[in-house]
Every structure is written in C-alpha cells, then in structure tokens.
PDB file of C-alpha atoms in Angstrom:
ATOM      1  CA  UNK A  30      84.658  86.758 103.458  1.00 42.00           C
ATOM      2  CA  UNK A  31      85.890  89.166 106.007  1.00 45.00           C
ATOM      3  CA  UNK A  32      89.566  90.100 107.159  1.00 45.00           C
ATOM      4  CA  UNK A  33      90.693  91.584 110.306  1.00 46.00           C
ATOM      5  CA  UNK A  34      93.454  93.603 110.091  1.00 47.00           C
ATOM      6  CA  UNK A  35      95.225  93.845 113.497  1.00 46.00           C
ATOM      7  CA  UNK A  36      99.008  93.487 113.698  1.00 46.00           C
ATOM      8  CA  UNK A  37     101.257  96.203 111.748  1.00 49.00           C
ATOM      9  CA  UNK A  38     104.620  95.165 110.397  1.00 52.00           C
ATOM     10  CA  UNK A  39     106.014  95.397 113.615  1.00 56.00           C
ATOM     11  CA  UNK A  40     103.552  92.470 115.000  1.00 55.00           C
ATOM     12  CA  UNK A  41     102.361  95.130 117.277  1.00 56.00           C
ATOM     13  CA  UNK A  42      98.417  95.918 117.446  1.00 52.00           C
ATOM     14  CA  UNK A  43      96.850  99.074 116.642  1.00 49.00           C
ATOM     15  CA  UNK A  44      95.105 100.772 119.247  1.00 45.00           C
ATOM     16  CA  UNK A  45      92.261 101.844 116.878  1.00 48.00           C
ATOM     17  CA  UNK A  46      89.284  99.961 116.503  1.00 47.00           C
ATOM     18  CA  UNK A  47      89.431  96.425 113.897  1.00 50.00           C
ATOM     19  CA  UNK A  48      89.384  97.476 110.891  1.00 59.00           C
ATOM     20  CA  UNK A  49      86.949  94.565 108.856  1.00 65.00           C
ATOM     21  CA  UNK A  50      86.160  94.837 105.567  1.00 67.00           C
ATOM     22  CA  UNK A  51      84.305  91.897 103.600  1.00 73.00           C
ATOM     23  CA  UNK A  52      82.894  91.470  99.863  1.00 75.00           C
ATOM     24  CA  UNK A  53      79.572  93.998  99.225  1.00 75.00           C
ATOM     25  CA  UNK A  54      81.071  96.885 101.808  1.00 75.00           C
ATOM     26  CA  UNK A  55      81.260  99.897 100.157  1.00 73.00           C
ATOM     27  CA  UNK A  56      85.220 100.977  99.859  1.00 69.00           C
ATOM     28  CA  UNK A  57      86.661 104.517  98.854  1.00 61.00           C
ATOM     29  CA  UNK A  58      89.684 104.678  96.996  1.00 54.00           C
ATOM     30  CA  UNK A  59      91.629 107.769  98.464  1.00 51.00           C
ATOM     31  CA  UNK A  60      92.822 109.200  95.107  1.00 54.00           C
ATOM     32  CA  UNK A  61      89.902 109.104  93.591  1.00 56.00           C
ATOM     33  CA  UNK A  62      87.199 109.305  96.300  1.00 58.00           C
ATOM     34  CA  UNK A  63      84.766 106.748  94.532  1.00 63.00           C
ATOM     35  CA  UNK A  64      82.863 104.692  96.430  1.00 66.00           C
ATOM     36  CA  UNK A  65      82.149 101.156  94.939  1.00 70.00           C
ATOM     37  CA  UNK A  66      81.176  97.442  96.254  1.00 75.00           C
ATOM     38  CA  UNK A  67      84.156  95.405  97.183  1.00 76.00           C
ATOM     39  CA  UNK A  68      84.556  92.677  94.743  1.00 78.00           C
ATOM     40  CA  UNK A  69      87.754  91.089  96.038  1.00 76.00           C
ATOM     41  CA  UNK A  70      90.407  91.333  98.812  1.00 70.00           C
ATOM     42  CA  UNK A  71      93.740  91.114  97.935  1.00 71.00           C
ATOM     43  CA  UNK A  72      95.548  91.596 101.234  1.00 66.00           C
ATOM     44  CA  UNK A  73      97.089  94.768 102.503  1.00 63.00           C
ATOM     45  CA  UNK A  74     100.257  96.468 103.725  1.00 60.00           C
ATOM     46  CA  UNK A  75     101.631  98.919 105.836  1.00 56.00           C
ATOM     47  CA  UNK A  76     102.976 102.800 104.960  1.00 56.00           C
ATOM     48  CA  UNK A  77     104.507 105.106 107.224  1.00 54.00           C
ATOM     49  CA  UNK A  78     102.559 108.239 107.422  1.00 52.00           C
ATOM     50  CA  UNK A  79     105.430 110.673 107.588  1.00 55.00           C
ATOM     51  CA  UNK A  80     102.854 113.486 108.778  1.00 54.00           C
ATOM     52  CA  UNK A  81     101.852 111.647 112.440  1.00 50.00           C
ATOM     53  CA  UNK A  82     103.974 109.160 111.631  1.00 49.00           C
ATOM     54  CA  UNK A  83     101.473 106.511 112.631  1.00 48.00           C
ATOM     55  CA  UNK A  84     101.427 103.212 110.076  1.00 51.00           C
ATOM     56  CA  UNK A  85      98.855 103.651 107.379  1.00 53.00           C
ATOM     57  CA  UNK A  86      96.543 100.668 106.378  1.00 57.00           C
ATOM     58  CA  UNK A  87      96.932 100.246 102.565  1.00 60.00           C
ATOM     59  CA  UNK A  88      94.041  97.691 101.133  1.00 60.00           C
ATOM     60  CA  UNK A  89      94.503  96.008  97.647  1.00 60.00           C
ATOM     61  CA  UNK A  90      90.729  95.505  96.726  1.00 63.00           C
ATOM     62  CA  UNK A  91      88.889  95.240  93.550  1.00 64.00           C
ATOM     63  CA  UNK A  92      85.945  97.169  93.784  1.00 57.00           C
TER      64      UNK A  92
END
C-alpha cells in the first residue's frame, strides 16, 4: 500500500519532492523520535507551520 501525498488543503502542489510512505517503511514520530515499521496508514492533514509558514504534512500511522 503506498500513498502519495501531493495537494495541500489549498489543492495546490508542493514543490518538494512526493512524499510516499507504504506499510514496512520505517516512520519517526516527531515527539518522540522512535523509529518503528509502519503498520497502517490512516490518512493525513495539513498544519500551518507558523515559523516558515509553509504547510506541514501531519501522518496518522500506526507504527
């Protein structure tokens, strides 16, 4: 299973590279910093980073 996560919430596409994540990769949770197998994708969403104020990629995944 693998997701490509393109548009942001305003339908507009990043100009970074595709972020793709699938089941196996190896995710790190940012408040924790442990790395783990991805077990399941729940979907994602969009935060404003109010530091650049570019739109931050938030995954839900069970790892």
């Amino acid at each position: 299973q693998e997701m490509a996560l393109i548009p942001n919430a305003n339908d507009e596409v990043i100009p970074s590279d595709v972020i793709r994540v699938r089941i196996g990769d190896v995710a790190m949770l940012d408040t924790m910093g442990v790395c783990s197998p991805v077990k399941e994708i729940h979907g994602f969403e969009w935060k404003v980073n109010l530091y650049n104020q570019m739109d931050r990629l938030m995954m839900h995944l069970s790892i």
